[in-house]
Short mmCIF file of C-alpha atoms in Angstrom, two decimals:
data_model
loop_
_atom_site.label_atom_id
_atom_site.label_comp_id
_atom_site.label_asym_id
_atom_site.label_seq_id
_atom_site.Cartn_x
_atom_site.Cartn_y
_atom_site.Cartn_z
CA MET A 68 0.00 0.00 0.00
CA ASN A 69 2.72 2.48 0.99
CA THR A 70 4.78 1.87 -2.16
CA ASP A 71 1.73 2.51 -4.34
CA LEU A 72 0.69 5.76 -2.64
CA LEU A 73 2.79 7.90 -4.99
CA HIS A 74 1.06 6.22 -7.93
CA PHE A 75 -2.33 7.10 -6.45
CA PHE A 76 -1.22 10.71 -5.93
CA ARG A 77 -0.27 10.85 -9.58
CA ASN A 78 -3.69 9.50 -10.57
CA SER A 79 -5.45 12.11 -8.44
CA LEU A 80 -3.34 14.92 -9.88
CA ILE A 81 -3.83 13.81 -13.49
CA ALA A 82 -7.58 13.26 -13.09
CA ALA A 83 -8.19 16.58 -11.34
CA THR A 84 -5.95 18.60 -13.67
CA PHE A 85 -7.11 17.26 -17.02
CA SER A 86 -10.79 17.20 -16.08
CA SER A 87 -10.49 20.84 -14.97
CA ILE A 88 -8.84 21.79 -18.28
CA ILE A 89 -11.63 20.09 -20.25
CA CYS A 90 -14.29 21.81 -18.13
CA LEU A 91 -12.68 25.22 -18.52
CA PHE A 92 -12.27 24.87 -22.28
CA LEU A 93 -15.83 23.70 -22.97
CA GLY A 94 -17.42 25.72 -20.18
CA SER A 95 -15.80 29.02 -21.16
CA LEU A 96 -16.91 28.70 -24.80
CA ALA A 97 -20.45 27.75 -23.81
CA SER A 98 -20.68 30.41 -21.12
CA TYR A 99 -19.48 33.11 -23.49
CA ALA A 100 -22.07 32.12 -26.09
CA ILE A 101 -24.87 32.00 -23.50
CA SER A 102 -23.90 35.33 -21.92
CA ARG A 103 -24.06 37.03 -25.29
CA THR A 104 -27.42 35.49 -26.27
CA VAL A 105 -29.07 35.44 -22.85
CA ALA A 106 -32.14 37.22 -24.22
CA SER A 107 -33.06 34.27 -26.45
CA LYS A 108 -35.50 31.65 -25.23
CA PHE A 109 -33.09 28.83 -26.03
CA SER A 110 -30.37 30.30 -23.82
CA SER A 111 -32.77 30.75 -20.93
CA PHE A 112 -34.03 27.19 -21.32
CA PHE A 113 -30.46 25.89 -21.49
CA LEU A 114 -29.58 27.70 -18.25
CA VAL A 115 -32.54 26.11 -16.51
CA VAL A 116 -31.47 22.67 -17.76
CA VAL A 117 -27.93 23.24 -16.52
CA LEU A 118 -29.23 24.30 -13.11
CA CYS A 119 -31.44 21.20 -12.90
CA LEU A 120 -28.47 18.99 -13.78
CA LYS A 121 -26.42 20.59 -11.02
CA MET A 122 -29.21 19.97 -8.50
CA ILE A 123 -29.21 16.20 -9.13
CA PRO A 124 -27.46 14.43 -6.20
CA LEU A 125 -24.28 12.70 -7.29
CA SER A 126 -25.26 9.55 -5.40
CA SER A 127 -28.35 9.15 -7.60
CA ILE A 128 -26.37 9.06 -10.86
CA ALA A 129 -23.24 7.25 -9.63
CA VAL A 130 -24.62 3.76 -10.27
CA PRO A 131 -25.84 4.52 -13.85
CA ILE A 132 -22.42 6.04 -14.58
CA TYR A 133 -20.75 2.90 -13.22
CA SER A 134 -22.96 0.67 -15.40
CA PHE A 135 -22.24 2.76 -18.49
CA VAL A 136 -18.49 2.72 -17.90
CA GLN A 137 -18.59 -1.04 -17.34
CA LYS A 138 -20.43 -1.61 -20.61
CA LEU A 139 -17.82 0.43 -22.46
CA GLY A 140 -15.07 -1.70 -20.94
CA MET A 141 -13.42 1.37 -19.38
CA TYR A 142 -13.53 0.34 -15.74
CA ASP A 143 -10.33 1.20 -13.83
CA PHE A 144 -9.23 3.37 -16.77
CA LEU A 145 -7.95 6.83 -15.84
CA PRO A 146 -9.18 8.64 -19.00
CA ALA A 147 -12.69 7.37 -18.22
CA LEU A 148 -12.47 8.90 -14.74
CA ILE A 149 -11.27 12.18 -16.26
CA ILE A 150 -14.23 12.27 -18.67
CA VAL A 151 -16.71 11.52 -15.88
CA TYR A 152 -15.25 14.24 -13.67
CA ALA A 153 -15.45 16.71 -16.55
CA ALA A 154 -19.07 15.82 -17.29
CA VAL A 155 -20.13 16.04 -13.64
CA ASN A 156 -18.38 19.37 -12.98
CA LEU A 157 -19.25 21.09 -16.26
CA PRO A 158 -22.60 22.54 -15.02
CA PHE A 159 -20.76 24.14 -12.10
CA VAL A 160 -18.21 25.69 -14.48
CA LEU A 161 -20.99 27.03 -16.70
CA TRP A 162 -22.71 28.82 -13.85
CA MET A 163 -19.46 30.23 -12.51
CA MET A 164 -18.19 31.47 -15.88
CA ILE A 165 -21.48 33.03 -16.97
CA SER A 166 -21.22 35.48 -14.07
CA PHE A 167 -17.76 36.56 -15.18
CA PHE A 168 -18.70 36.93 -18.84
CA LYS A 169 -21.81 38.96 -18.00
CA ALA A 170 -19.59 41.41 -16.11
CA ILE A 171 -17.66 42.18 -19.32
CA PRO A 172 -19.27 45.03 -21.31
CA PHE A 173 -20.76 44.01 -24.63
CA ASP A 174 -19.10 47.10 -26.10
CA LEU A 175 -15.86 45.13 -26.35
CA ASP A 176 -17.55 42.59 -28.62
CA GLU A 177 -19.03 45.33 -30.78
CA ALA A 178 -15.70 47.12 -31.08
CA ALA A 179 -13.96 43.90 -32.11
CA SER A 180 -16.71 43.17 -34.63
CA ILE A 181 -16.33 46.64 -36.17
CA ASP A 182 -12.60 45.96 -36.54
CA GLY A 183 -13.45 42.83 -38.53
CA ALA A 184 -12.87 40.17 -35.86
CA LYS A 185 -14.88 36.97 -36.11
CA PRO A 186 -16.67 35.62 -33.01
CA PHE A 187 -13.90 33.18 -32.08
CA GLN A 188 -11.25 35.86 -32.64
CA THR A 189 -13.23 38.19 -30.41
CA PHE A 190 -13.33 35.57 -27.69
CA SER A 191 -9.69 34.51 -27.91
CA LYS A 192 -8.03 37.91 -28.41
CA VAL A 193 -10.37 40.36 -26.65
CA ILE A 194 -12.58 38.62 -24.09
CA PHE A 195 -10.30 35.80 -22.94
CA PRO A 196 -7.51 38.06 -21.56
CA VAL A 197 -10.10 39.99 -19.53
CA VAL A 198 -11.73 36.89 -18.04
CA ILE A 199 -8.50 35.06 -17.09
CA PRO A 200 -8.88 35.83 -13.33
CA GLY A 201 -12.37 34.36 -13.42
CA MET A 202 -11.12 31.27 -15.22
CA ILE A 203 -8.39 30.80 -12.62
CA SER A 204 -10.94 31.06 -9.84
CA THR A 205 -13.29 28.59 -11.54
CA GLY A 206 -10.40 26.26 -12.31
CA ILE A 207 -9.38 26.18 -8.64
CA PHE A 208 -12.86 25.20 -7.48
CA THR A 209 -13.20 22.62 -10.25
CA PHE A 210 -9.81 21.13 -9.43
CA LEU A 211 -10.76 20.80 -5.76
CA LEU A 212 -14.07 19.14 -6.61
CA SER A 213 -12.25 16.42 -8.55
CA TRP A 214 -9.33 16.21 -6.13
CA ASN A 215 -11.60 15.56 -3.13
CA ASP A 216 -13.97 13.15 -4.88
CA PHE A 217 -14.42 9.77 -3.24
CA LEU A 218 -17.65 8.24 -4.52
CA LEU A 219 -16.96 8.19 -8.26
CA ALA A 220 -13.34 7.12 -7.78
CA LEU A 221 -14.50 4.29 -5.51
CA LEU A 222 -16.99 3.01 -8.09
CA LEU A 223 -14.95 3.48 -11.26
CA THR A 224 -11.47 2.39 -10.17
CA SER A 225 -9.87 -0.69 -8.72
CA ASN A 226 -6.09 -0.45 -8.76
CA GLU A 227 -4.54 1.17 -11.84
CA ALA A 228 -6.67 4.34 -11.77
CA LYS A 229 -7.27 4.48 -8.02
CA THR A 230 -7.03 7.92 -6.43
CA VAL A 231 -5.76 8.96 -3.00
CA PRO A 232 -9.16 9.27 -1.20
CA VAL A 233 -9.96 5.65 -2.08
CA ALA A 234 -6.45 4.50 -1.15
CA LEU A 235 -6.66 6.23 2.24
CA SER A 236 -9.96 4.52 3.03
CA GLU A 237 -8.30 1.13 2.59
CA PHE A 238 -6.07 1.72 5.61
CA LEU A 239 -9.21 1.10 7.64
CA THR A 240 -10.41 -2.51 7.68
CA ALA A 241 -12.84 -4.49 9.77
CA TYR A 242 -9.98 -5.75 11.91
CA SER A 243 -7.43 -2.94 12.11
CA LEU A 244 -6.63 0.71 11.52
CA ASP A 245 -3.16 1.60 10.28
CA MET A 246 -3.26 5.08 11.77
CA GLY A 247 0.34 6.18 11.11
CA PRO A 248 0.50 5.72 7.31
CA MET A 249 -3.11 6.83 6.95
CA THR A 250 -2.43 10.10 8.79
CA SER A 251 0.73 10.72 6.79
CA GLY A 252 -1.09 10.13 3.52
CA ALA A 253 -3.97 12.38 4.58
CA ILE A 254 -1.57 15.22 5.42
CA LEU A 255 0.18 14.90 2.06
CA PHE A 256 -3.19 14.76 0.32
CA SER A 257 -4.29 17.97 2.07
CA PHE A 258 -1.12 19.86 1.20
CA PRO A 259 -2.18 20.89 -2.37
CA VAL A 260 -5.48 22.21 -1.00
CA ILE A 261 -3.66 24.21 1.68
CA ALA A 262 -1.16 25.57 -0.85
CA ILE A 263 -3.91 26.59 -3.27
CA SER A 264 -5.91 28.27 -0.51
CA PHE A 265 -2.86 30.20 0.70
CA PHE A 266 -1.29 31.36 -2.55
CA LEU A 267 -4.43 31.81 -4.65
CA GLN A 268 -6.85 33.04 -2.00
CA ARG A 269 -7.67 36.26 -3.89
CA TYR A 270 -8.98 34.21 -6.81
CA LEU A 271 -11.01 32.04 -4.42
CA VAL A 272 -12.60 35.14 -2.91
CA SER A 273 -13.41 36.57 -6.34
CA GLY A 274 -15.01 33.26 -7.28
CA MET A 275 -17.16 33.16 -4.18
CA MET A 276 -18.26 36.76 -4.79
CA ALA A 277 -19.02 36.17 -8.48
CA GLY A 278 -22.57 37.12 -9.26
CA SER A 279 -23.25 38.48 -5.77
CA VAL A 280 -23.29 42.10 -6.99
CA LYS A 281 -25.30 43.07 -10.04
CA GLU A 282 -25.48 46.38 -11.78
#
């Protein structure tokens, strides 16, 4: 168990990092499009659907996700865990990013359009640099959601793709509790969260305040 703990840390880091990147890429594009067409009925309906998806308890969809992954033959496969994390956290990213994009004046889009920029050029060269702090804040929260996950990792992994929360739980058995190694692993597992909270706290605060003040 102790010799494999570094492997499990690597799995947790890869799963949390890549799922966050996928969420930020897809979520930022979708949020930008929705924020600029929020007056349309389709955008409003889509926002309601996203909110309903976010309200669904994870425990109620964990078993169907497990069955689907099993049928695809992707059980204990790290890319499968990354995709699941991205799909589960994407509604959260959408709601976070929409608040940041709405705070950006539409005049920037109009000015870029007058200069001949296409929609994607407007997003990548004009809007994206402005919204980077919001993306960092959203990325931190998304990373922590995946990093701290236990339920999905427990159901979808066995050994090769196992993450640290699942590995730590295995120190406790029906007959014994290996307190020393478990405590050491838990402290190491908490260190990235502590480091993120300390060094990037201003982005965390801006994320928590996103959408709290409206013009």
